[in-house]
mmCIF file of C-alpha atoms in Angstrom:
data_model
loop_
_atom_site.group_PDB
_atom_site.id
_atom_site.type_symbol
_atom_site.label_atom_id
_atom_site.label_comp_id
_atom_site.label_asym_id
_atom_site.label_seq_id
_atom_site.Cartn_x
_atom_site.Cartn_y
_atom_site.Cartn_z
ATOM 1 C CA GLU A 17 -14.771 12.618 3.476
ATOM 2 C CA THR A 18 -11.819 12.320 1.068
ATOM 3 C CA GLY A 19 -9.905 9.534 -0.246
ATOM 4 C CA VAL A 20 -10.251 5.780 1.005
ATOM 5 C CA THR A 21 -12.029 5.377 4.446
ATOM 6 C CA GLN A 22 -12.088 2.093 6.507
ATOM 7 C CA THR A 23 -14.244 1.196 9.507
ATOM 8 C CA PRO A 24 -13.724 0.255 12.014
ATOM 9 C CA ARG A 25 -10.324 1.028 12.776
ATOM 10 C CA HIS A 26 -9.757 -1.651 15.499
ATOM 11 C CA LEU A 27 -11.656 -4.857 15.862
ATOM 12 C CA VAL A 28 -11.517 -7.469 18.338
ATOM 13 C CA MET A 29 -13.635 -10.715 17.634
ATOM 14 C CA GLY A 30 -13.707 -14.250 19.233
ATOM 15 C CA MET A 31 -13.146 -17.349 16.780
ATOM 16 C CA THR A 32 -16.889 -17.872 16.342
ATOM 17 C CA ASN A 33 -17.728 -14.417 15.653
ATOM 18 C CA LYS A 34 -19.186 -12.938 12.410
ATOM 19 C CA LYS A 35 -18.275 -9.282 11.624
ATOM 20 C CA SER A 36 -17.440 -7.210 8.690
ATOM 21 C CA LEU A 37 -14.984 -4.674 7.595
ATOM 22 C CA LYS A 38 -16.019 -1.673 5.445
ATOM 23 C CA CYS A 39 -14.086 0.075 2.850
ATOM 24 C CA GLU A 40 -15.435 3.467 1.020
ATOM 25 C CA GLN A 41 -13.651 5.367 -1.633
ATOM 26 C CA HIS A 42 -14.303 8.990 -2.500
ATOM 27 C CA LEU A 43 -11.702 8.947 -5.392
ATOM 28 C CA GLY A 44 -13.973 7.769 -8.290
ATOM 29 C CA HIS A 45 -12.209 4.963 -8.816
ATOM 30 C CA ASN A 46 -13.185 1.567 -10.470
ATOM 31 C CA ALA A 47 -10.647 -0.984 -8.839
ATOM 32 C CA MET A 48 -10.603 -1.862 -5.121
ATOM 33 C CA TYR A 49 -8.338 -4.257 -3.399
ATOM 34 C CA TRP A 50 -8.195 -6.130 0.246
ATOM 35 C CA TYR A 51 -4.423 -6.603 1.427
ATOM 36 C CA LYS A 52 -3.238 -8.396 4.719
ATOM 37 C CA GLN A 53 -0.146 -7.154 6.518
ATOM 38 C CA SER A 54 0.820 -9.353 9.223
ATOM 39 C CA ALA A 55 3.709 -8.261 11.913
ATOM 40 C CA LYS A 56 7.153 -8.836 9.925
ATOM 41 C CA LYS A 57 5.764 -10.176 7.094
ATOM 42 C CA PRO A 58 5.104 -8.463 3.458
ATOM 43 C CA LEU A 59 1.947 -7.117 2.300
ATOM 44 C CA GLU A 60 -0.275 -9.905 0.842
ATOM 45 C CA LEU A 61 -2.950 -9.150 -1.777
ATOM 46 C CA MET A 62 -5.813 -11.052 -0.866
ATOM 47 C CA PHE A 63 -8.655 -9.993 -3.347
ATOM 48 C CA VAL A 64 -9.208 -7.575 -6.430
ATOM 49 C CA TYR A 65 -12.485 -5.868 -7.758
ATOM 50 C CA ASN A 66 -12.476 -4.157 -11.108
ATOM 51 C CA PHE A 67 -15.904 -2.374 -11.945
ATOM 52 C CA LYS A 68 -17.486 -4.665 -9.163
ATOM 53 C CA GLU A 69 -16.375 -7.750 -10.451
ATOM 54 C CA GLN A 70 -13.821 -9.949 -8.825
ATOM 55 C CA THR A 71 -10.521 -10.455 -10.608
ATOM 56 C CA GLU A 72 -8.351 -11.753 -8.389
ATOM 57 C CA ASN A 73 -8.595 -14.033 -5.403
ATOM 58 C CA ASN A 74 -5.167 -14.957 -4.290
ATOM 59 C CA SER A 75 -5.866 -18.565 -2.629
ATOM 60 C CA VAL A 76 -7.800 -16.751 0.357
ATOM 61 C CA PRO A 77 -9.322 -19.069 2.807
ATOM 62 C CA SER A 78 -13.502 -19.193 2.315
ATOM 63 C CA ARG A 79 -13.771 -17.637 6.076
ATOM 64 C CA PHE A 80 -12.809 -14.203 4.299
ATOM 65 C CA SER A 81 -15.856 -13.134 2.024
ATOM 66 C CA PRO A 82 -15.523 -10.262 -0.165
ATOM 67 C CA GLU A 83 -18.431 -8.134 -1.534
ATOM 68 C CA CYS A 84 -18.303 -5.082 -3.859
ATOM 69 C CA PRO A 85 -21.754 -3.776 -4.265
ATOM 70 C CA ASN A 86 -20.521 -0.964 -6.409
ATOM 71 C CA SER A 87 -17.338 0.583 -7.308
ATOM 72 C CA SER A 88 -17.324 2.919 -4.142
ATOM 73 C CA HIS A 89 -17.748 0.102 -1.593
ATOM 74 C CA LEU A 90 -15.707 -2.856 -0.608
ATOM 75 C CA PHE A 91 -16.649 -5.413 2.369
ATOM 76 C CA LEU A 92 -14.573 -8.203 3.824
ATOM 77 C CA HIS A 93 -17.081 -10.471 5.693
ATOM 78 C CA LEU A 94 -15.218 -12.499 8.380
ATOM 79 C CA HIS A 95 -16.388 -15.805 9.899
ATOM 80 C CA THR A 96 -14.975 -18.524 12.321
ATOM 81 C CA LEU A 97 -11.303 -16.788 11.868
ATOM 82 C CA GLN A 98 -8.217 -18.105 13.527
ATOM 83 C CA PRO A 99 -5.681 -16.368 15.702
ATOM 84 C CA GLU A 100 -3.316 -16.222 12.960
ATOM 85 C CA ASP A 101 -5.815 -14.065 11.056
ATOM 86 C CA SER A 102 -4.741 -11.059 13.473
ATOM 87 C CA ALA A 103 -3.370 -8.501 11.263
ATOM 88 C CA LEU A 104 -3.924 -5.119 9.745
ATOM 89 C CA TYR A 105 -6.346 -5.317 6.814
ATOM 90 C CA LEU A 106 -5.780 -2.644 4.347
ATOM 91 C CA CYS A 107 -8.274 -1.407 1.585
ATOM 92 C CA ALA A 108 -6.767 0.230 -1.616
ATOM 93 C CA SER A 109 -8.297 1.610 -4.821
ATOM 94 C CA SER A 110 -7.134 2.697 -8.375
ATOM 95 C CA GLN A 111 -8.546 4.019 -11.202
ATOM 96 C CA ASP A 112 -9.162 0.984 -13.367
ATOM 97 C CA GLY A 113 -6.921 -1.869 -11.896
ATOM 98 C CA ARG A 114 -4.527 -1.720 -14.849
ATOM 99 C CA GLY A 115 -0.820 -2.616 -13.915
ATOM 100 C CA GLN A 116 1.129 0.468 -12.955
ATOM 101 C CA ASP A 117 -2.252 1.936 -11.573
ATOM 102 C CA THR A 118 -1.433 4.027 -8.579
ATOM 103 C CA GLN A 119 -3.268 2.586 -5.586
ATOM 104 C CA TYR A 120 -4.294 4.603 -2.623
ATOM 105 C CA PHE A 121 -4.690 3.002 0.503
ATOM 106 C CA GLY A 122 -7.148 3.555 3.626
ATOM 107 C CA PRO A 123 -5.780 3.533 7.228
ATOM 108 C CA GLY A 124 -6.630 -0.002 7.680
ATOM 109 C CA THR A 125 -8.555 -2.138 10.094
ATOM 110 C CA ARG A 126 -6.638 -3.560 13.049
ATOM 111 C CA LEU A 127 -7.981 -7.000 13.780
ATOM 112 C CA THR A 128 -7.283 -9.229 16.650
ATOM 113 C CA VAL A 129 -8.929 -12.770 16.822
ATOM 114 C CA LEU A 130 -8.827 -14.036 20.339
ATOM 115 C CA ASP B 8 9.116 -7.836 -11.014
ATOM 116 C CA ALA B 9 12.515 -6.107 -10.434
ATOM 117 C CA LYS B 10 13.874 -6.480 -6.939
ATOM 118 C CA THR B 11 14.755 -3.625 -5.034
ATOM 119 C CA THR B 12 17.456 -2.713 -2.371
ATOM 120 C CA GLN B 13 17.211 0.068 0.283
ATOM 121 C CA PRO B 14 19.206 0.947 3.327
ATOM 122 C CA THR B 15 17.670 -0.274 6.515
ATOM 123 C CA SER B 16 17.402 3.056 8.394
ATOM 124 C CA MET B 17 18.548 6.533 7.887
ATOM 125 C CA ASP B 18 18.247 9.535 10.310
ATOM 126 C CA CYS B 19 17.665 13.107 9.043
ATOM 127 C CA ALA B 20 17.642 16.439 11.024
ATOM 128 C CA GLU B 21 14.572 18.287 10.873
ATOM 129 C CA GLY B 22 14.087 20.779 8.101
ATOM 130 C CA ARG B 23 17.014 19.391 6.224
ATOM 131 C CA ALA B 24 16.657 17.393 3.052
ATOM 132 C CA ALA B 25 16.184 13.508 3.394
ATOM 133 C CA ASN B 26 17.481 11.651 0.458
ATOM 134 C CA LEU B 27 16.552 8.038 0.347
ATOM 135 C CA PRO B 28 18.388 5.806 -2.138
ATOM 136 C CA CYS B 29 17.142 2.578 -3.680
ATOM 137 C CA ASN B 30 18.888 0.243 -6.187
ATOM 138 C CA HIS B 31 16.948 -1.470 -8.744
ATOM 139 C CA SER B 32 19.455 -2.770 -11.163
ATOM 140 C CA THR B 33 17.389 -5.560 -12.817
ATOM 141 C CA ILE B 34 14.779 -3.037 -13.809
ATOM 142 C CA SER B 35 13.567 -3.632 -17.206
ATOM 143 C CA GLY B 36 12.271 -0.868 -19.704
ATOM 144 C CA ASN B 37 8.430 -0.992 -18.891
ATOM 145 C CA GLU B 38 8.805 -1.087 -15.354
ATOM 146 C CA TYR B 39 7.988 2.075 -13.192
ATOM 147 C CA VAL B 40 9.500 3.245 -9.867
ATOM 148 C CA TYR B 41 6.875 3.986 -7.120
ATOM 149 C CA TRP B 42 7.457 5.140 -3.564
ATOM 150 C CA TYR B 43 5.014 4.643 -0.886
ATOM 151 C CA ARG B 44 5.742 5.460 3.131
ATOM 152 C CA GLN B 45 4.012 3.840 6.063
ATOM 153 C CA ILE B 46 3.485 5.362 9.278
ATOM 154 C CA HIS B 47 3.546 2.871 12.170
ATOM 155 C CA SER B 48 0.404 1.082 12.045
ATOM 156 C CA GLN B 49 -1.209 3.060 9.297
ATOM 157 C CA GLY B 50 -1.861 2.219 5.746
ATOM 158 C CA PRO B 51 0.749 2.863 3.120
ATOM 159 C CA GLN B 52 0.746 6.429 1.609
ATOM 160 C CA TYR B 53 1.421 7.011 -2.131
ATOM 161 C CA ILE B 54 4.189 9.383 -2.641
ATOM 162 C CA ILE B 55 5.578 9.441 -6.292
ATOM 163 C CA HIS B 56 6.533 7.114 -9.292
ATOM 164 C CA GLY B 57 8.205 7.626 -12.381
ATOM 165 C CA LEU B 58 9.642 5.711 -15.525
ATOM 166 C CA LYS B 59 12.893 7.498 -16.769
ATOM 167 C CA ASN B 60 12.370 11.287 -16.154
ATOM 168 C CA ASN B 61 12.747 12.891 -12.699
ATOM 169 C CA GLU B 62 9.385 13.813 -11.153
ATOM 170 C CA THR B 63 8.445 16.336 -8.580
ATOM 171 C CA ASN B 64 5.224 16.864 -6.630
ATOM 172 C CA GLU B 65 3.910 18.613 -3.373
ATOM 173 C CA MET B 66 5.449 15.777 -1.260
ATOM 174 C CA ALA B 67 8.722 14.908 -2.687
ATOM 175 C CA SER B 68 11.207 14.641 -5.766
ATOM 176 C CA LEU B 69 12.181 11.292 -7.514
ATOM 177 C CA ILE B 70 15.617 11.387 -9.212
ATOM 178 C CA ILE B 71 16.107 8.348 -11.341
ATOM 179 C CA THR B 72 19.501 7.683 -13.065
ATOM 180 C CA GLU B 73 19.903 7.578 -16.753
ATOM 181 C CA ASP B 74 20.524 4.096 -16.413
ATOM 182 C CA ARG B 75 17.304 3.526 -14.375
ATOM 183 C CA LYS B 76 19.286 1.140 -12.251
ATOM 184 C CA SER B 77 18.958 3.447 -9.037
ATOM 185 C CA SER B 78 16.758 6.036 -7.845
ATOM 186 C CA THR B 79 16.590 8.626 -4.920
ATOM 187 C CA LEU B 80 13.465 10.157 -3.064
ATOM 188 C CA ILE B 81 13.956 13.317 -1.725
ATOM 189 C CA LEU B 82 12.054 15.130 0.759
ATOM 190 C CA PRO B 83 13.147 18.775 0.536
ATOM 191 C CA HIS B 84 12.547 19.877 4.104
ATOM 192 C CA ALA B 85 11.821 16.860 6.465
ATOM 193 C CA THR B 86 9.534 17.208 9.350
ATOM 194 C CA LEU B 87 8.964 15.046 12.382
ATOM 195 C CA ARG B 88 5.712 13.923 10.821
ATOM 196 C CA ASP B 89 7.932 12.511 7.667
ATOM 197 C CA THR B 90 9.410 9.798 9.988
ATOM 198 C CA ALA B 91 8.166 6.443 8.808
ATOM 199 C CA VAL B 92 9.124 3.448 6.619
ATOM 200 C CA TYR B 93 9.719 4.199 2.988
ATOM 201 C CA TYR B 94 9.320 1.590 0.431
ATOM 202 C CA CYS B 95 10.687 1.821 -3.077
ATOM 203 C CA ILE B 96 8.915 -0.444 -5.383
ATOM 204 C CA VAL B 97 9.486 -1.556 -9.166
ATOM 205 C CA LEU B 98 6.140 -2.536 -10.793
ATOM 206 C CA SER B 99 5.652 -3.919 -14.345
ATOM 207 C CA GLY B 100 2.789 -3.110 -16.701
ATOM 208 C CA SER B 101 0.666 -6.191 -15.871
ATOM 209 C CA ALA B 102 1.439 -6.168 -12.059
ATOM 210 C CA ARG B 103 -1.609 -5.285 -10.029
ATOM 211 C CA GLN B 104 0.149 -6.441 -6.333
ATOM 212 C CA LEU B 105 2.319 -3.934 -4.406
ATOM 213 C CA THR B 106 5.157 -6.067 -3.305
ATOM 214 C CA PHE B 107 6.462 -4.132 -0.319
ATOM 215 C CA GLY B 108 10.227 -5.031 0.775
ATOM 216 C CA SER B 109 11.707 -4.170 4.263
ATOM 217 C CA GLY B 110 12.010 -0.629 3.269
ATOM 218 C CA THR B 111 13.874 2.493 4.937
ATOM 219 C CA GLN B 112 12.963 3.419 8.498
ATOM 220 C CA LEU B 113 13.539 7.341 8.326
ATOM 221 C CA THR B 114 13.867 9.072 11.684
ATOM 222 C CA VAL B 115 13.662 12.608 11.479
ATOM 223 C CA LEU B 116 15.288 14.191 14.697
ATOM 224 C CA PRO B 117 14.491 17.268 16.264
#
């Protein structure tokens, strides 16, 4: 596989469920990102990891819990979500998380919370 | 980061060049111009970026005016698969968050 992959591509969950989104990058990058894209809203940066360390958390509710075990893998653990959390969740990676560092995106996970 | 202005939509005939304009009149000296595109419900795809000079890669060409206040993305031979929303973004040296505006919906017509 090449580039940035995300699984699952689609996820439907109830508000009491616990699920995880997975992202893997095959580009040898050191920075990884989670974004949320809701219908008719701008792209929202959620978390940034640089060399496995979280360097940015944009006031994301605690029901979203990221995990970065190594520079190639990024997870987003979900629990007790709300219907308004339904969105396209995008993972991206870049060389080293510096500004003007080109970010490459995965295909996204379309999440629906019932 | 500098704000960008793009037309809401454009059509292009298949096989012809698609020229997508972007205004960024408040761009500062250390800000790059990036272009991404997003096909419906898929992840954004990086296309090209530049600072001052024109750039070309296997996907597209980027023409930046001498005063850097505007740029044009050129897809030399548009195909139906190029139908997407195209985003022009200006990024400063410290910015990590990509902020997508409303972009230009390019429709390539058969």
